[in-house]
Coordinates of C-alpha atoms and ligand atoms in Angstrom, one line a residue:
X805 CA 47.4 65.8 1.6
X806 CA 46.3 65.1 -1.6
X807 CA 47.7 62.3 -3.8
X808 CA 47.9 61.5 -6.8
X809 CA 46.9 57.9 -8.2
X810 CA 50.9 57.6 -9.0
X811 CA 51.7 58.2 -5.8
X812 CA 50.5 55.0 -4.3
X813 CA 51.3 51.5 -4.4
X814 CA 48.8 48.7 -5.7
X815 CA 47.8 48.0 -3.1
X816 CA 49.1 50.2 -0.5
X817 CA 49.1 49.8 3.3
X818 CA 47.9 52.4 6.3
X819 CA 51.7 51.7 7.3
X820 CA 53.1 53.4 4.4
X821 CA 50.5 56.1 4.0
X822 CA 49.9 56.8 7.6
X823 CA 53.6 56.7 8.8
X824 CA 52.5 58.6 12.2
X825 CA 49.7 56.3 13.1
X826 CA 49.5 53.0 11.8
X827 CA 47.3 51.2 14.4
X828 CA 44.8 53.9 13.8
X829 CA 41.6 52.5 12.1
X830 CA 41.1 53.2 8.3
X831 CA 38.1 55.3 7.1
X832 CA 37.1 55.6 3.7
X833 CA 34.8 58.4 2.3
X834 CA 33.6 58.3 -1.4
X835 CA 32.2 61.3 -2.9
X836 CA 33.1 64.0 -0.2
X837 CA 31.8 66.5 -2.2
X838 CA 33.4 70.0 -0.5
X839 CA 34.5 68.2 2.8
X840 CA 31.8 68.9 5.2
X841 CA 31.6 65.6 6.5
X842 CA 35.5 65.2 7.8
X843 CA 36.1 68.3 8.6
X844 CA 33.3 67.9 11.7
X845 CA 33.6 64.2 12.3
X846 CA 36.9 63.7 12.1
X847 CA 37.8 66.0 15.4
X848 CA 35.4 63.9 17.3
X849 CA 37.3 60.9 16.0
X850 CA 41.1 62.1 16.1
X851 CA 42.6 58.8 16.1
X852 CA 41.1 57.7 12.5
X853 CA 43.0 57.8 9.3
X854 CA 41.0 59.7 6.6
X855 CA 40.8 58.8 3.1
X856 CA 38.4 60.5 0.6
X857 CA 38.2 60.0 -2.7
X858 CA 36.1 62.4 -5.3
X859 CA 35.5 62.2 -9.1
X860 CA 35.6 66.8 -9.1
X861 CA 38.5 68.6 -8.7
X862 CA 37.3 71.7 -7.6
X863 CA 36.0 69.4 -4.9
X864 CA 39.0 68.3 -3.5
X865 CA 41.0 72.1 -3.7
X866 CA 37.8 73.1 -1.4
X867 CA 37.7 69.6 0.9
X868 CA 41.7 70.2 1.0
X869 CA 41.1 73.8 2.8
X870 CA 38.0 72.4 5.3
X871 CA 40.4 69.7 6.6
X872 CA 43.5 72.4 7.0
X873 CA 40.5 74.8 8.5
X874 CA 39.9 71.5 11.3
X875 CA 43.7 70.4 12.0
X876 CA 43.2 67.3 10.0
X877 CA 46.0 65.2 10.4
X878 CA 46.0 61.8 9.2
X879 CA 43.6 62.6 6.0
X880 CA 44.4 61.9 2.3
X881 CA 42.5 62.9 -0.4
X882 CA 42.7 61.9 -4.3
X883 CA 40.8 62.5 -7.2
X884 CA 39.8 59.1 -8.9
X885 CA 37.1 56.5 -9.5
X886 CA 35.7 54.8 -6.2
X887 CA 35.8 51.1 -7.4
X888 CA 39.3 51.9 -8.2
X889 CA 40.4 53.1 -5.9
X890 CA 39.1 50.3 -3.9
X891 CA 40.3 47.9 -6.2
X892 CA 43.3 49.0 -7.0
X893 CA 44.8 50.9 -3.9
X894 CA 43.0 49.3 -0.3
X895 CA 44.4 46.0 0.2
X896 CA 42.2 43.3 1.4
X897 CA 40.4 43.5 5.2
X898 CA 41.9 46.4 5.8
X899 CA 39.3 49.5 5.7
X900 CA 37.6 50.0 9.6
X901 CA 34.7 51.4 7.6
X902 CA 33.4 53.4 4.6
X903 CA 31.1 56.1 3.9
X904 CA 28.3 57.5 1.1
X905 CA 26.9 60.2 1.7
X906 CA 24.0 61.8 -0.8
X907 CA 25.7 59.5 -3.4
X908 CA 24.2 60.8 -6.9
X909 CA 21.0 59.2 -7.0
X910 CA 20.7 58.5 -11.1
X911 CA 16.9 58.9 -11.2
X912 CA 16.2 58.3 -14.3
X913 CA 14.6 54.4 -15.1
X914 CA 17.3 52.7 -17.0
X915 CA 19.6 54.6 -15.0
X916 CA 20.4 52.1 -12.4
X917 CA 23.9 51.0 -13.7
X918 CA 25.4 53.7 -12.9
X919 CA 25.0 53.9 -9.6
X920 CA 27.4 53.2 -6.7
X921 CA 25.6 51.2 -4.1
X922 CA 24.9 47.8 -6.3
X923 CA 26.1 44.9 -5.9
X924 CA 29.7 44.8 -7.4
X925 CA 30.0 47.6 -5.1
X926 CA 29.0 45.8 -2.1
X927 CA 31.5 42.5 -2.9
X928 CA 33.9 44.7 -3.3
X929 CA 33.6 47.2 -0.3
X930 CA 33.1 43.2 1.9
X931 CA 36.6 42.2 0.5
X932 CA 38.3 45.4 1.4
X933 CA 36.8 45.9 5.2
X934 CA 38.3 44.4 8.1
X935 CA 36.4 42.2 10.4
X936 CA 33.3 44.0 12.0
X937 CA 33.8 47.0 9.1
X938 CA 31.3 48.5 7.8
X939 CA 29.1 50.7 5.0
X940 CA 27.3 53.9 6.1
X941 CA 24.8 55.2 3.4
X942 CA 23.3 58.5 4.0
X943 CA 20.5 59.4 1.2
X944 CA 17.7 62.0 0.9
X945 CA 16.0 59.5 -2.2
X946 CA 14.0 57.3 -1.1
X947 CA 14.1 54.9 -4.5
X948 CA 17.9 54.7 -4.4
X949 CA 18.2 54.2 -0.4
X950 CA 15.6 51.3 -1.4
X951 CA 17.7 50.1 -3.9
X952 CA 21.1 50.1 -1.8
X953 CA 19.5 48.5 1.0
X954 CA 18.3 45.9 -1.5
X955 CA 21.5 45.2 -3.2
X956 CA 23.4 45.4 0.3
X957 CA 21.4 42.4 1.8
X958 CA 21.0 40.4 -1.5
X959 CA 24.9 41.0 -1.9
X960 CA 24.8 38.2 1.1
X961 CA 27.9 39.9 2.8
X962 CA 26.6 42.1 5.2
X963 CA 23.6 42.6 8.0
X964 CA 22.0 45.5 7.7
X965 CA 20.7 48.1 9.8
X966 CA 18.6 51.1 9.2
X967 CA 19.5 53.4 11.9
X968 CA 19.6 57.3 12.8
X969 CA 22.6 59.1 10.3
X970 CA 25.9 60.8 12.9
X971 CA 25.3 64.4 13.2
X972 CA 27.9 65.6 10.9
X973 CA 26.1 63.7 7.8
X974 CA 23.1 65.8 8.2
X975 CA 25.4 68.8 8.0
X976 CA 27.3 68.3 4.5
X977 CA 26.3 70.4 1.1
X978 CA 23.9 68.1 -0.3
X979 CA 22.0 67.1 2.9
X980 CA 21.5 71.1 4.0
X981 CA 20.1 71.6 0.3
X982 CA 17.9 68.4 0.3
X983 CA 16.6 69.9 3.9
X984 CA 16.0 73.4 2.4
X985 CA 14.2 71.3 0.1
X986 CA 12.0 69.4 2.5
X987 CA 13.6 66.2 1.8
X988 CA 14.6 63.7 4.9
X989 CA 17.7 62.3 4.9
X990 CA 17.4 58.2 5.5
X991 CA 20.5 56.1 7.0
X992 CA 21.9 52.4 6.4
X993 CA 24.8 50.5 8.1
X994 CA 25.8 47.6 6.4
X995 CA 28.1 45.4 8.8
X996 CA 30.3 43.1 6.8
X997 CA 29.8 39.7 7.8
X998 CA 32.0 37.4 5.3
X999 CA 34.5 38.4 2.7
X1000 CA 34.4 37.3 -0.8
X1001 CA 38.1 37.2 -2.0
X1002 CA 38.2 39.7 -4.9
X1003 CA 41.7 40.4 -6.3
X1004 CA 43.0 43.8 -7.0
X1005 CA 44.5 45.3 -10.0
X1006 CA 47.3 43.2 -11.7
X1007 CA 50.4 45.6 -11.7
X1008 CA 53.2 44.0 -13.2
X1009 CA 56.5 44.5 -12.2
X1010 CA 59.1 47.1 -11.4
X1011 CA 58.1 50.4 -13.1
X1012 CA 61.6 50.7 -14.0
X1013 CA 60.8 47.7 -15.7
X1014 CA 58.8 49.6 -18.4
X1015 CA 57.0 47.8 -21.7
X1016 CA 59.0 47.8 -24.8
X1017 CA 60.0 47.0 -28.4
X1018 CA 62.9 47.3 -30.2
X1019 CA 62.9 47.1 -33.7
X1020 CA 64.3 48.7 -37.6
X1021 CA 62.1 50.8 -39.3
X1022 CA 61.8 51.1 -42.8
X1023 CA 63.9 53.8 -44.8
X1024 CA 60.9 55.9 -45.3
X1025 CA 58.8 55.3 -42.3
X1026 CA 56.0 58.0 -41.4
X1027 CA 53.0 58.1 -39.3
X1028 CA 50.8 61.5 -41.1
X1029 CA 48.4 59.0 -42.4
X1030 CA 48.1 57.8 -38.5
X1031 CA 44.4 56.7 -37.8
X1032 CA 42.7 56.0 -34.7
X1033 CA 43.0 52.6 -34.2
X1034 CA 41.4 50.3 -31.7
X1035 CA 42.4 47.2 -30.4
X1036 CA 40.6 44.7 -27.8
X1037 CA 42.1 42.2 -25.5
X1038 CA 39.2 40.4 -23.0
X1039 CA 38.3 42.9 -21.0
X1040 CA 41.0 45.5 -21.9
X1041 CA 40.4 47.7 -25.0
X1042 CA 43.1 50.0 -26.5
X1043 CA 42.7 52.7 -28.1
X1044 CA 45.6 54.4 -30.1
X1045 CA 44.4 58.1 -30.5
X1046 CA 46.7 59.9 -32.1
X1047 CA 50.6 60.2 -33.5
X1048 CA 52.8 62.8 -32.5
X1049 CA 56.5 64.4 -34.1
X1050 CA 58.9 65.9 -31.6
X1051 CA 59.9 69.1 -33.1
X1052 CA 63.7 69.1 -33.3
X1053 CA 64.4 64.9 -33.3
X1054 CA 63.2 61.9 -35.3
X1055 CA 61.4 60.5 -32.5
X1056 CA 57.7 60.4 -32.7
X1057 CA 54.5 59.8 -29.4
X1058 CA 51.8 57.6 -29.6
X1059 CA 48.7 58.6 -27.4
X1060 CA 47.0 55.3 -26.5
X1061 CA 43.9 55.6 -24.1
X1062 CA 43.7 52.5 -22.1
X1063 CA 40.7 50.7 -20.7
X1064 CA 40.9 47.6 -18.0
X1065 CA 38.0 46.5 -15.1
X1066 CA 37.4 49.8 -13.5
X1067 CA 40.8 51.3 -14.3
X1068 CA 41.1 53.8 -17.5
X1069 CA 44.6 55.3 -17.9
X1070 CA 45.8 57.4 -20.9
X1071 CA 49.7 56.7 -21.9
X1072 CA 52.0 57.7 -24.7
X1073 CA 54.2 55.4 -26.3
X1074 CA 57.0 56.3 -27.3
X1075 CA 59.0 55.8 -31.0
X1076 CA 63.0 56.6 -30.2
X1077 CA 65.7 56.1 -32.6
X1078 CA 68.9 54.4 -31.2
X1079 CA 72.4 54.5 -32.1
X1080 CA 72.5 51.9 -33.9
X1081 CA 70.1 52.3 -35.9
X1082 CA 67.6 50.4 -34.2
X1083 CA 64.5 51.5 -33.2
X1084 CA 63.3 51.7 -29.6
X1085 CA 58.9 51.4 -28.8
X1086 CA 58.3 51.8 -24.8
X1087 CA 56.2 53.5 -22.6
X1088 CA 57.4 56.9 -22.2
X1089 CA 57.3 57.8 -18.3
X1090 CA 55.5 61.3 -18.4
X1091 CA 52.2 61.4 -16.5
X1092 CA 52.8 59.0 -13.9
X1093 CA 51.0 55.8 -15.6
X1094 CA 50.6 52.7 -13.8
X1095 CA 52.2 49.4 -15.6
X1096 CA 49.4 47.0 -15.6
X1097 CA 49.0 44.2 -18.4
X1098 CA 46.9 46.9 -20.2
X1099 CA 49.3 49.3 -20.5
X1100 CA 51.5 46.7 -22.2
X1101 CA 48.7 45.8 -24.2
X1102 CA 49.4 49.4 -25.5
X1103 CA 53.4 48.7 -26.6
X1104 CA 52.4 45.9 -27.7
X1105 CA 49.5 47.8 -30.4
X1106 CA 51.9 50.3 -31.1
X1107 CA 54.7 47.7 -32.3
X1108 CA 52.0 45.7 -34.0
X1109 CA 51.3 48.7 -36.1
X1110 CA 54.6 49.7 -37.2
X1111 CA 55.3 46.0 -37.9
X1112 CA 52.4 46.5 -40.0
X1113 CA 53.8 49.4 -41.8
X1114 CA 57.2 47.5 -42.8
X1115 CA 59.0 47.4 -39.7
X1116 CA 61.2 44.1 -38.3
X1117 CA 60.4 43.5 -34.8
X1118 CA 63.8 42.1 -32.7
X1119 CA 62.6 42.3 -29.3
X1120 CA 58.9 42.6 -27.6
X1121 CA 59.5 42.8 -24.3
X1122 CA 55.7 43.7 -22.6
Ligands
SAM1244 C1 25.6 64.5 -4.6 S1 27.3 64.8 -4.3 C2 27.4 64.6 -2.6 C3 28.6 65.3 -2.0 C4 28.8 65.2 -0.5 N1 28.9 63.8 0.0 C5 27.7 65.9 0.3 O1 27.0 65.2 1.0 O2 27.6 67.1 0.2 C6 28.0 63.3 -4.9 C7 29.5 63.4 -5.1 O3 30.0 62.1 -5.4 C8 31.0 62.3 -6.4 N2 31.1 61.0 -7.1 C9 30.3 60.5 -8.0 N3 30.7 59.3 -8.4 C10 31.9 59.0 -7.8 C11 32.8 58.0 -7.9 N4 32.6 56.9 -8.7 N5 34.0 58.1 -7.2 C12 34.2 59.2 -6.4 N6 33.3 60.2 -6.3 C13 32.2 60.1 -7.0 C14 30.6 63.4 -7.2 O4 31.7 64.1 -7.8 C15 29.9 64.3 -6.2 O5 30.8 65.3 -5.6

């Protein structure tokens, strides 16, 4: 099934997402490309629950027919970030094992940063596998398995062993077009050790608890000299993109593009009048936003600015 990033919890359990077998272990696979891998591995290993996560969308719409194709129960997928996902979703010890296969190699010198297997990774991945868990890392380039192995040991969470790749790895899209290429395909296991603690993402509160102002505007309050405005906090940046009039009401929509740790979310704020004359700011619930101290950052730049343009502010309540 695939789910949304709105349709979990932070973090979520293999209870709640795997109702039908929650002793089963927990499998991760980041980058599944067009599904290859699970659809052969996972009917030699029935009793797993399946979660894949991919940055392409087409991706997942082919991966979601390959998995129907096998009779694939127990097998998520979402379209999202990896180190989010990790971060945000997979609660602590709790992942039986993950797996990269032909992760993209970022050749280029300089490159380096962008790739998956370094070391945040690896801290991260230790924190989130259970005991005895572990990383499989399948790559046709030599360089970056190199690197990976490099960053796995020096991570100091894991032992590592460079072993033969299962069957089905040398079967997905990318390692049939490496082989067509001449290219061998070389194979890590990183078995977790010790776990650094490394906390998830801060979600605060009820979401029917959502981030807001209330406040008077002034008689003649506009927003078509709106300009992109950005405001930092730490780690967090906000950016408030745009300003937008409903057609038939006074009610007007920020767009505010959010940026926290690993997380990016894009929300729209809301400006509603009230009955009484008052003014209500607050996150408006389309697009399934998760509430996190960033997101309030955002009320709380939205209020700031019409504060700034002559409005009393009775209430902040983010
Ligand atoms: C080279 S392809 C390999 C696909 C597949 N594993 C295979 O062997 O055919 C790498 C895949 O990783 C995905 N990817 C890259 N960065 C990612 C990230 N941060 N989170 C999730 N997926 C990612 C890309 O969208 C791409 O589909």
């Amino acid at each position: 099934m695939i789910l949304r990033l709105s349709d979990f919890r932070f973090p979520d359990s293999i209870a709640r997402l795997y109702p039908d077998n929650p002793d089963g272990p927990w499998v991760l696979e980041i980058g599944f490309g067009d599904g290859r891998f699970w659809a052969e591995q996972g009917t030699v290993e029935r009793s797993v629950n399946y979660l894949g996560v991919e940055l392409s969308g087409v991706s997942l719409l082919k991966a979601q027919r390959r998995l129907k194709a096998s009779g694939l129960s127990n097998a998520h997928l979402t379209k999202m970030p990896a180190m989010t996902l990790l971060r945000s979703v997979v609660p602590p010890q709790s992942l039986a094992r993950i797996v990269v296969n032909f992760p993209d190699p970022w050749p280029k010198a300089g490159h380096e940063e962008h790739r998956l297997l370094r070391r945040p990774f690896f801290g991260l991945a230790a924190s989130r596998l259970a005991a005895g868990g572990e990383v499989w890392f399948t790559t046709d380039h030599e360089e970056y398995f190199e690197f990976g192995v490099r960053e796995g040991r020096e991570s100091g969470w894991f032992d590592v062993e460079l072993t033969e790749p299962p069957p089905a790895t040398l079967r997905t899209k990318y390692a049939l077009k490496w082989k067509d290429l001449g290219l061998g395909a070389q194979h890590a296991k990183f078995k977790v050790h010790s776990r650094p603690v490394v906390p998830g993402l801060a979600v605060e509160g009820d979401s029917n608890d959502l981030p807001h102002a209330i406040l008077t505007l002034p008689s003649t309050f506009d927003l078509k000299d709106f300009e992109k405005t950005v405001v930092r906090h730490g780690s967090t940046t906000v950016v408030l993109l745009d300003a937008y009039r409903a057609a038939r009401r006074d009610e007007w929509a920020i767009l505010a593009h959010v940026e926290e740790e690993d997380l990016t979310q894009e929300a729209l704020v809301a400006i509603l009048p009230k009955e009484d004359g008052r003014t209500l700011v607050k996150l408006d619930r389309f697009g399934g936003v998760i509430v996190t101290s960033g997101i309030k950052a955002a009320v709380g730049a939205v209020t700031n600015l019409l504060e700034a343009r002559g409005a009393t502010v009775h209430t902040r309540a983010y």
